[in-house]
PDB file of C-alpha atoms in Angstrom:
ATOM      1  CA  UNK A   1       5.476  32.627  15.217  1.00 88.00           C
ATOM      2  CA  UNK A   2       8.785  32.626  13.602  1.00 88.00           C
ATOM      3  CA  UNK A   3       9.612  29.649  11.507  1.00 88.00           C
ATOM      4  CA  UNK A   4      12.126  28.446  14.088  1.00 92.00           C
ATOM      5  CA  UNK A   5       9.202  28.218  16.770  1.00 91.00           C
ATOM      6  CA  UNK A   6       7.109  26.316  14.302  1.00 92.00           C
ATOM      7  CA  UNK A   7       9.937  24.070  13.531  1.00 92.00           C
ATOM      8  CA  UNK A   8      10.641  23.463  17.333  1.00 92.00           C
ATOM      9  CA  UNK A   9       7.156  22.599  18.104  1.00 90.00           C
ATOM     10  CA  UNK A  10       7.087  19.891  15.713  1.00 91.00           C
ATOM     11  CA  UNK A  11      10.768  18.712  16.266  1.00 93.00           C
ATOM     12  CA  UNK A  12      11.807  19.839  12.445  1.00 94.00           C
ATOM     13  CA  UNK A  13      14.524  22.047  11.112  1.00 94.00           C
ATOM     14  CA  UNK A  14      13.480  25.728  10.056  1.00 93.00           C
ATOM     15  CA  UNK A  15      14.404  24.640   6.418  1.00 94.00           C
ATOM     16  CA  UNK A  16      11.935  21.576   6.672  1.00 94.00           C
ATOM     17  CA  UNK A  17       9.381  24.125   7.447  1.00 94.00           C
ATOM     18  CA  UNK A  18      10.220  26.231   4.616  1.00 93.00           C
ATOM     19  CA  UNK A  19      10.331  23.301   2.332  1.00 94.00           C
ATOM     20  CA  UNK A  20       6.855  22.201   3.312  1.00 95.00           C
ATOM     21  CA  UNK A  21       5.545  25.856   2.379  1.00 94.00           C
ATOM     22  CA  UNK A  22       7.545  25.855  -0.819  1.00 94.00           C
ATOM     23  CA  UNK A  23       5.932  22.675  -1.780  1.00 94.00           C
ATOM     24  CA  UNK A  24       2.285  23.769  -0.854  1.00 95.00           C
ATOM     25  CA  UNK A  25       2.105  21.651   2.226  1.00 96.00           C
ATOM     26  CA  UNK A  26       1.821  24.870   4.216  1.00 95.00           C
ATOM     27  CA  UNK A  27      -0.247  27.970   3.061  1.00 94.00           C
ATOM     28  CA  UNK A  28       1.748  30.820   2.200  1.00 93.00           C
ATOM     29  CA  UNK A  29       3.336  32.556   5.355  1.00 91.00           C
ATOM     30  CA  UNK A  30       2.661  36.249   5.889  1.00 90.00           C
ATOM     31  CA  UNK A  31       5.689  38.446   5.685  1.00 91.00           C
ATOM     32  CA  UNK A  32       7.047  41.197   7.866  1.00 90.00           C
ATOM     33  CA  UNK A  33       8.105  44.792   6.044  1.00 91.00           C
ATOM     34  CA  UNK A  34      11.375  43.344   6.360  1.00 89.00           C
ATOM     35  CA  UNK A  35      10.565  39.991   4.216  1.00 88.00           C
ATOM     36  CA  UNK A  36      10.516  37.507   7.361  1.00 91.00           C
ATOM     37  CA  UNK A  37       8.220  34.851   7.460  1.00 91.00           C
ATOM     38  CA  UNK A  38       5.337  34.771   9.916  1.00 93.00           C
ATOM     39  CA  UNK A  39       3.266  31.832  10.551  1.00 93.00           C
ATOM     40  CA  UNK A  40       0.145  31.339  12.612  1.00 93.00           C
ATOM     41  CA  UNK A  41      -2.201  28.592  14.193  1.00 93.00           C
ATOM     42  CA  UNK A  42      -3.427  27.759  10.477  1.00 94.00           C
ATOM     43  CA  UNK A  43       0.221  26.759   9.742  1.00 95.00           C
ATOM     44  CA  UNK A  44       0.444  24.931  12.825  1.00 94.00           C
ATOM     45  CA  UNK A  45      -2.700  22.835  12.133  1.00 95.00           C
ATOM     46  CA  UNK A  46      -1.693  22.116   8.549  1.00 96.00           C
ATOM     47  CA  UNK A  47       1.697  20.849   9.772  1.00 96.00           C
ATOM     48  CA  UNK A  48       0.141  18.586  12.362  1.00 96.00           C
ATOM     49  CA  UNK A  49      -2.116  17.461   9.712  1.00 97.00           C
ATOM     50  CA  UNK A  50       0.342  16.554   7.174  1.00 97.00           C
ATOM     51  CA  UNK A  51       2.790  14.669   9.787  1.00 97.00           C
ATOM     52  CA  UNK A  52      -0.143  12.622  10.424  1.00 97.00           C
ATOM     53  CA  UNK A  53      -1.101  12.157   6.838  1.00 97.00           C
ATOM     54  CA  UNK A  54       2.542  10.834   6.039  1.00 97.00           C
ATOM     55  CA  UNK A  55       2.756   7.725   7.961  1.00 96.00           C
ATOM     56  CA  UNK A  56      -1.236   7.053   6.884  1.00 97.00           C
ATOM     57  CA  UNK A  57      -0.995   7.661   3.122  1.00 97.00           C
ATOM     58  CA  UNK A  58       2.600   8.039   2.186  1.00 95.00           C
ATOM     59  CA  UNK A  59       4.665  11.489   1.711  1.00 95.00           C
ATOM     60  CA  UNK A  60       3.572  12.051  -1.983  1.00 96.00           C
ATOM     61  CA  UNK A  61      -0.249  11.497  -1.159  1.00 97.00           C
ATOM     62  CA  UNK A  62      -0.222  13.272   1.778  1.00 97.00           C
ATOM     63  CA  UNK A  63       2.083  16.327  -0.029  1.00 97.00           C
ATOM     64  CA  UNK A  64      -1.062  15.926  -2.724  1.00 97.00           C
ATOM     65  CA  UNK A  65      -3.940  15.906   0.082  1.00 98.00           C
ATOM     66  CA  UNK A  66      -2.609  19.230   1.720  1.00 97.00           C
ATOM     67  CA  UNK A  67      -1.906  21.025  -1.604  1.00 97.00           C
ATOM     68  CA  UNK A  68      -5.514  20.371  -2.692  1.00 97.00           C
ATOM     69  CA  UNK A  69      -6.702  21.492   0.621  1.00 96.00           C
ATOM     70  CA  UNK A  70      -4.636  24.843   0.733  1.00 95.00           C
ATOM     71  CA  UNK A  71      -5.912  25.619  -2.857  1.00 95.00           C
ATOM     72  CA  UNK A  72      -9.499  25.147  -1.549  1.00 94.00           C
ATOM     73  CA  UNK A  73      -9.923  21.966  -3.519  1.00 96.00           C
ATOM     74  CA  UNK A  74     -11.348  20.132  -0.443  1.00 96.00           C
ATOM     75  CA  UNK A  75     -13.340  17.661  -2.497  1.00 97.00           C
ATOM     76  CA  UNK A  76     -10.101  16.624  -4.513  1.00 97.00           C
ATOM     77  CA  UNK A  77      -8.269  16.322  -1.067  1.00 97.00           C
ATOM     78  CA  UNK A  78     -10.857  13.886   0.249  1.00 97.00           C
ATOM     79  CA  UNK A  79     -10.961  11.929  -3.138  1.00 98.00           C
ATOM     80  CA  UNK A  80      -7.311  11.014  -2.460  1.00 97.00           C
ATOM     81  CA  UNK A  81      -8.229  10.284   1.215  1.00 97.00           C
ATOM     82  CA  UNK A  82     -11.062   7.732  -0.303  1.00 97.00           C
ATOM     83  CA  UNK A  83      -8.756   6.159  -2.792  1.00 97.00           C
ATOM     84  CA  UNK A  84      -5.871   5.492   0.057  1.00 96.00           C
ATOM     85  CA  UNK A  85      -8.589   3.934   2.152  1.00 96.00           C
ATOM     86  CA  UNK A  86      -9.884   1.833  -0.877  1.00 95.00           C
ATOM     87  CA  UNK A  87      -6.231   0.825  -1.341  1.00 90.00           C
ATOM     88  CA  UNK A  88      -6.096  -0.335   2.365  1.00 93.00           C
ATOM     89  CA  UNK A  89      -9.198  -2.153   1.655  1.00 92.00           C
ATOM     90  CA  UNK A  90      -7.766  -3.952  -1.374  1.00 84.00           C
ATOM     91  CA  UNK A  91      -4.589  -5.017   0.615  1.00 83.00           C
ATOM     92  CA  UNK A  92      -6.666  -6.448   3.206  1.00 88.00           C
ATOM     93  CA  UNK A  93      -8.434  -8.644   0.998  1.00 82.00           C
ATOM     94  CA  UNK A  94      -5.432  -9.444  -0.781  1.00 76.00           C
ATOM     95  CA  UNK A  95      -3.804 -10.565   2.423  1.00 81.00           C
ATOM     96  CA  UNK A  96      -6.854 -12.666   3.530  1.00 82.00           C
ATOM     97  CA  UNK A  97      -6.657 -14.505  -0.084  1.00 75.00           C
ATOM     98  CA  UNK A  98      -3.168 -15.231   0.196  1.00 73.00           C
ATOM     99  CA  UNK A  99      -3.808 -16.621   3.735  1.00 79.00           C
ATOM    100  CA  UNK A 100      -6.732 -18.778   2.701  1.00 76.00           C
ATOM    101  CA  UNK A 101      -4.536 -19.998  -0.281  1.00 70.00           C
ATOM    102  CA  UNK A 102      -1.745 -21.000   1.948  1.00 72.00           C
ATOM    103  CA  UNK A 103      -3.916 -22.527   4.373  1.00 71.00           C
ATOM    104  CA  UNK A 104      -5.469 -24.611   1.964  1.00 63.00           C
ATOM    105  CA  UNK A 105      -2.873 -25.552  -0.226  1.00 59.00           C
ATOM    106  CA  UNK A 106      -2.674 -29.236  -0.868  1.00 53.00           C
ATOM    107  CA  UNK A 107      -1.048 -30.193  -4.059  1.00 49.00           C
ATOM    108  CA  UNK A 108      -2.653 -33.145  -5.865  1.00 48.00           C
ATOM    109  CA  UNK A 109      -0.609 -36.576  -5.768  1.00 50.00           C
ATOM    110  CA  UNK A 110       2.223 -36.825  -8.165  1.00 49.00           C
ATOM    111  CA  UNK A 111       2.378 -39.602 -10.280  1.00 50.00           C
ATOM    112  CA  UNK A 112       4.588 -42.577  -9.702  1.00 49.00           C
ATOM    113  CA  UNK A 113       7.374 -41.130 -11.449  1.00 50.00           C
ATOM    114  CA  UNK A 114       7.253 -38.063  -9.496  1.00 60.00           C
ATOM    115  CA  UNK A 115       6.715 -35.749 -12.400  1.00 79.00           C
ATOM    116  CA  UNK A 116       3.830 -34.300 -14.346  1.00 85.00           C
ATOM    117  CA  UNK A 117       3.805 -32.952 -17.882  1.00 88.00           C
ATOM    118  CA  UNK A 118       1.832 -29.862 -18.938  1.00 90.00           C
ATOM    119  CA  UNK A 119      -1.230 -31.679 -20.153  1.00 91.00           C
ATOM    120  CA  UNK A 120      -1.656 -33.907 -16.920  1.00 89.00           C
ATOM    121  CA  UNK A 121      -1.017 -30.942 -14.732  1.00 90.00           C
ATOM    122  CA  UNK A 122      -3.396 -28.610 -16.291  1.00 90.00           C
ATOM    123  CA  UNK A 123      -5.795 -31.461 -16.111  1.00 90.00           C
ATOM    124  CA  UNK A 124      -5.571 -31.868 -12.421  1.00 86.00           C
ATOM    125  CA  UNK A 125      -6.054 -27.966 -11.895  1.00 86.00           C
ATOM    126  CA  UNK A 126      -8.801 -27.722 -14.296  1.00 88.00           C
ATOM    127  CA  UNK A 127      -6.863 -25.084 -16.427  1.00 91.00           C
ATOM    128  CA  UNK A 128      -5.541 -25.010 -20.051  1.00 93.00           C
ATOM    129  CA  UNK A 129      -2.127 -25.718 -20.635  1.00 92.00           C
ATOM    130  CA  UNK A 130      -1.743 -22.666 -22.342  1.00 94.00           C
ATOM    131  CA  UNK A 131      -2.558 -20.826 -18.655  1.00 93.00           C
ATOM    132  CA  UNK A 132       0.407 -22.900 -17.450  1.00 93.00           C
ATOM    133  CA  UNK A 133       2.602 -21.665 -20.185  1.00 93.00           C
ATOM    134  CA  UNK A 134       1.487 -17.895 -19.656  1.00 94.00           C
ATOM    135  CA  UNK A 135       2.373 -18.697 -15.693  1.00 93.00           C
ATOM    136  CA  UNK A 136       5.984 -19.781 -16.504  1.00 93.00           C
ATOM    137  CA  UNK A 137       6.429 -16.503 -18.605  1.00 93.00           C
ATOM    138  CA  UNK A 138       5.489 -14.629 -15.658  1.00 91.00           C
ATOM    139  CA  UNK A 139       7.917 -16.417 -13.516  1.00 89.00           C
ATOM    140  CA  UNK A 140       5.121 -18.163 -11.385  1.00 89.00           C
ATOM    141  CA  UNK A 141       6.249 -21.659 -12.570  1.00 90.00           C
ATOM    142  CA  UNK A 142       9.729 -23.017 -13.421  1.00 90.00           C
ATOM    143  CA  UNK A 143       9.281 -26.208 -15.134  1.00 91.00           C
ATOM    144  CA  UNK A 144      12.175 -27.999 -16.443  1.00 91.00           C
ATOM    145  CA  UNK A 145      12.496 -29.756 -19.806  1.00 91.00           C
ATOM    146  CA  UNK A 146      12.941 -33.350 -20.491  1.00 86.00           C
ATOM    147  CA  UNK A 147      16.166 -33.710 -22.024  1.00 88.00           C
ATOM    148  CA  UNK A 148      14.956 -36.615 -24.544  1.00 87.00           C
ATOM    149  CA  UNK A 149      11.838 -34.982 -25.555  1.00 88.00           C
ATOM    150  CA  UNK A 150      11.993 -31.276 -24.811  1.00 89.00           C
ATOM    151  CA  UNK A 151       8.653 -31.256 -22.995  1.00 90.00           C
ATOM    152  CA  UNK A 152       8.118 -29.540 -19.932  1.00 91.00           C
ATOM    153  CA  UNK A 153       8.343 -31.439 -16.818  1.00 91.00           C
ATOM    154  CA  UNK A 154       6.864 -30.412 -13.301  1.00 90.00           C
ATOM    155  CA  UNK A 155       8.287 -31.871 -10.194  1.00 87.00           C
ATOM    156  CA  UNK A 156       6.407 -32.010  -7.036  1.00 83.00           C
ATOM    157  CA  UNK A 157       7.388 -28.377  -5.782  1.00 83.00           C
ATOM    158  CA  UNK A 158       6.363 -27.302  -9.209  1.00 87.00           C
ATOM    159  CA  UNK A 159       3.187 -28.779  -8.742  1.00 86.00           C
ATOM    160  CA  UNK A 160       2.773 -27.161  -5.279  1.00 83.00           C
ATOM    161  CA  UNK A 161       3.520 -23.870  -7.006  1.00 86.00           C
ATOM    162  CA  UNK A 162       1.396 -24.087  -9.743  1.00 89.00           C
ATOM    163  CA  UNK A 163      -1.729 -25.335  -6.968  1.00 85.00           C
ATOM    164  CA  UNK A 164      -0.806 -22.398  -4.842  1.00 83.00           C
ATOM    165  CA  UNK A 165      -0.786 -19.931  -7.793  1.00 85.00           C
ATOM    166  CA  UNK A 166      -4.138 -21.436  -9.183  1.00 85.00           C
ATOM    167  CA  UNK A 167      -5.606 -20.454  -5.671  1.00 77.00           C
ATOM    168  CA  UNK A 168      -4.086 -17.083  -5.698  1.00 78.00           C
ATOM    169  CA  UNK A 169      -5.612 -16.464  -9.223  1.00 80.00           C
ATOM    170  CA  UNK A 170      -8.980 -17.396  -8.232  1.00 74.00           C
ATOM    171  CA  UNK A 171      -8.916 -15.135  -5.259  1.00 65.00           C
ATOM    172  CA  UNK A 172      -8.130 -12.049  -7.645  1.00 70.00           C
ATOM    173  CA  UNK A 173      -4.122 -12.230  -6.960  1.00 76.00           C
ATOM    174  CA  UNK A 174      -2.577 -10.775 -10.153  1.00 83.00           C
ATOM    175  CA  UNK A 175       0.167 -12.719 -11.728  1.00 86.00           C
ATOM    176  CA  UNK A 176       2.716  -9.867 -11.257  1.00 86.00           C
ATOM    177  CA  UNK A 177       2.475 -10.110  -7.490  1.00 82.00           C
ATOM    178  CA  UNK A 178       2.145 -14.025  -7.209  1.00 84.00           C
ATOM    179  CA  UNK A 179       5.586 -14.476  -8.679  1.00 87.00           C
ATOM    180  CA  UNK A 180       7.529 -12.692  -6.008  1.00 85.00           C
ATOM    181  CA  UNK A 181       5.415 -14.419  -3.215  1.00 80.00           C
ATOM    182  CA  UNK A 182       6.405 -17.858  -4.762  1.00 83.00           C
ATOM    183  CA  UNK A 183       9.880 -16.933  -4.890  1.00 83.00           C
ATOM    184  CA  UNK A 184       9.566 -16.720  -0.827  1.00 78.00           C
ATOM    185  CA  UNK A 185       7.859 -19.989  -0.816  1.00 77.00           C
ATOM    186  CA  UNK A 186      10.882 -21.643  -2.732  1.00 78.00           C
ATOM    187  CA  UNK A 187      13.449 -19.727  -0.651  1.00 77.00           C
ATOM    188  CA  UNK A 188      11.630 -20.624   2.438  1.00 72.00           C
ATOM    189  CA  UNK A 189      11.634 -24.238   1.334  1.00 70.00           C
ATOM    190  CA  UNK A 190       7.724 -24.457   1.887  1.00 69.00           C
ATOM    191  CA  UNK A 191       4.726 -22.191   3.055  1.00 68.00           C
ATOM    192  CA  UNK A 192       4.956 -22.768   6.716  1.00 68.00           C
ATOM    193  CA  UNK A 193       7.801 -20.300   7.318  1.00 62.00           C
ATOM    194  CA  UNK A 194       5.931 -17.636   5.702  1.00 68.00           C
ATOM    195  CA  UNK A 195       3.596 -17.229   8.476  1.00 76.00           C
ATOM    196  CA  UNK A 196       6.006 -14.500  10.375  1.00 73.00           C
ATOM    197  CA  UNK A 197       5.956 -12.831   6.991  1.00 71.00           C
ATOM    198  CA  UNK A 198       1.988 -12.657   7.010  1.00 78.00           C
ATOM    199  CA  UNK A 199       1.926 -11.736  10.449  1.00 84.00           C
ATOM    200  CA  UNK A 200       4.071  -8.782   9.870  1.00 81.00           C
ATOM    201  CA  UNK A 201       1.916  -7.915   6.761  1.00 81.00           C
ATOM    202  CA  UNK A 202      -1.038  -7.936   8.822  1.00 89.00           C
ATOM    203  CA  UNK A 203       0.380  -5.762  11.381  1.00 91.00           C
ATOM    204  CA  UNK A 204       1.760  -3.121   8.855  1.00 89.00           C
ATOM    205  CA  UNK A 205      -1.923  -3.184   7.749  1.00 92.00           C
ATOM    206  CA  UNK A 206      -3.299  -2.522  11.186  1.00 95.00           C
ATOM    207  CA  UNK A 207      -0.565   0.179  11.946  1.00 95.00           C
ATOM    208  CA  UNK A 208      -1.640   1.961   8.600  1.00 96.00           C
ATOM    209  CA  UNK A 209      -5.485   1.868   9.586  1.00 97.00           C
ATOM    210  CA  UNK A 210      -4.923   3.367  12.836  1.00 98.00           C
ATOM    211  CA  UNK A 211      -2.578   5.868  11.327  1.00 98.00           C
ATOM    212  CA  UNK A 212      -5.228   6.826   8.955  1.00 98.00           C
ATOM    213  CA  UNK A 213      -7.820   7.300  11.917  1.00 97.00           C
ATOM    214  CA  UNK A 214      -5.195   9.675  13.530  1.00 97.00           C
ATOM    215  CA  UNK A 215      -4.530  11.555  10.306  1.00 97.00           C
ATOM    216  CA  UNK A 216      -8.604  11.964   9.570  1.00 97.00           C
ATOM    217  CA  UNK A 217      -8.730  13.604  13.222  1.00 97.00           C
ATOM    218  CA  UNK A 218      -5.808  16.254  12.424  1.00 97.00           C
ATOM    219  CA  UNK A 219      -6.899  16.878   8.917  1.00 97.00           C
ATOM    220  CA  UNK A 220     -10.743  17.424  10.214  1.00 96.00           C
ATOM    221  CA  UNK A 221      -9.243  19.740  12.894  1.00 95.00           C
ATOM    222  CA  UNK A 222      -7.510  21.726  10.109  1.00 95.00           C
ATOM    223  CA  UNK A 223     -10.374  21.960   7.890  1.00 94.00           C
ATOM    224  CA  UNK A 224     -13.007  22.943  10.776  1.00 90.00           C
ATOM    225  CA  UNK A 225     -13.658  26.684  11.401  1.00 70.00           C
ATOM    226  CA  UNK A 226     -11.708  28.282  14.425  1.00 61.00           C
ATOM    227  CA  UNK A 227     -13.731  29.100  17.398  1.00 51.00           C
ATOM    228  CA  UNK A 228     -13.348  32.796  16.714  1.00 43.00           C
ATOM    229  CA  UNK A 229     -14.801  32.399  13.217  1.00 42.00           C
ATOM    230  CA  UNK A 230     -17.554  30.201  14.636  1.00 41.00           C
ATOM    231  CA  UNK A 231     -18.436  32.998  17.080  1.00 37.00           C
ATOM    232  CA  UNK A 232     -18.189  35.610  14.635  1.00 37.00           C
ATOM    233  CA  UNK A 233     -20.826  33.806  12.006  1.00 37.00           C
ATOM    234  CA  UNK A 234     -23.202  33.368  14.904  1.00 36.00           C
ATOM    235  CA  UNK A 235     -23.157  37.096  15.661  1.00 38.00           C
ATOM    236  CA  UNK A 236     -23.567  37.791  12.270  1.00 37.00           C
ATOM    237  CA  UNK A 237     -26.185  35.064  11.359  1.00 39.00           C
ATOM    238  CA  UNK A 238     -23.591  34.234   8.365  1.00 39.00           C
TER     239      UNK A 238
END
């Protein structure tokens, strides 16, 4: 088939098809004596596999998978698929840890003054003062300073953030990802408004997992022998 035929069948431009071939996503096309590209069913299967891989694994990984397949490095391609599945599992576990932390968050009562100093808050959380200072440098907690003494002072909101950060850390959540989450908590005025964001996060993971199933089917079809080649092996005994 011509480039325009392959492109139309998949809702693409002919230039996109050429670009995919140049990028190694498609196997090299055959050429007519006059130099025109000619594509076959193998190219169509490769393109279907790639277009299914993109929403499942991302454009960069999908490209790397198809390049490996076209180079005959199937094990390398499957390793990339496995790594992407492992990342999805980690993302699911992270979401579960966040949901658990938000569900269970119940900051310890503040003192009568409504403020904690670093030592008292560290004692309540069961961590060292140095840990709270590390969280501060990472932007996880943002205590103010007492104007008279210069000591760190944690308000009720700071205590909430520190308690939530402590639970997330226990769940294996890295500080670099806790800080943006707590920014959302601060902007929302609490943890309840984050329910919609967490539901959207779960939906995105579900869609990605479903896309991986579809991509696996297309990749398997592309890697499987054609009926003609299967019949030929049966007749030759090879």
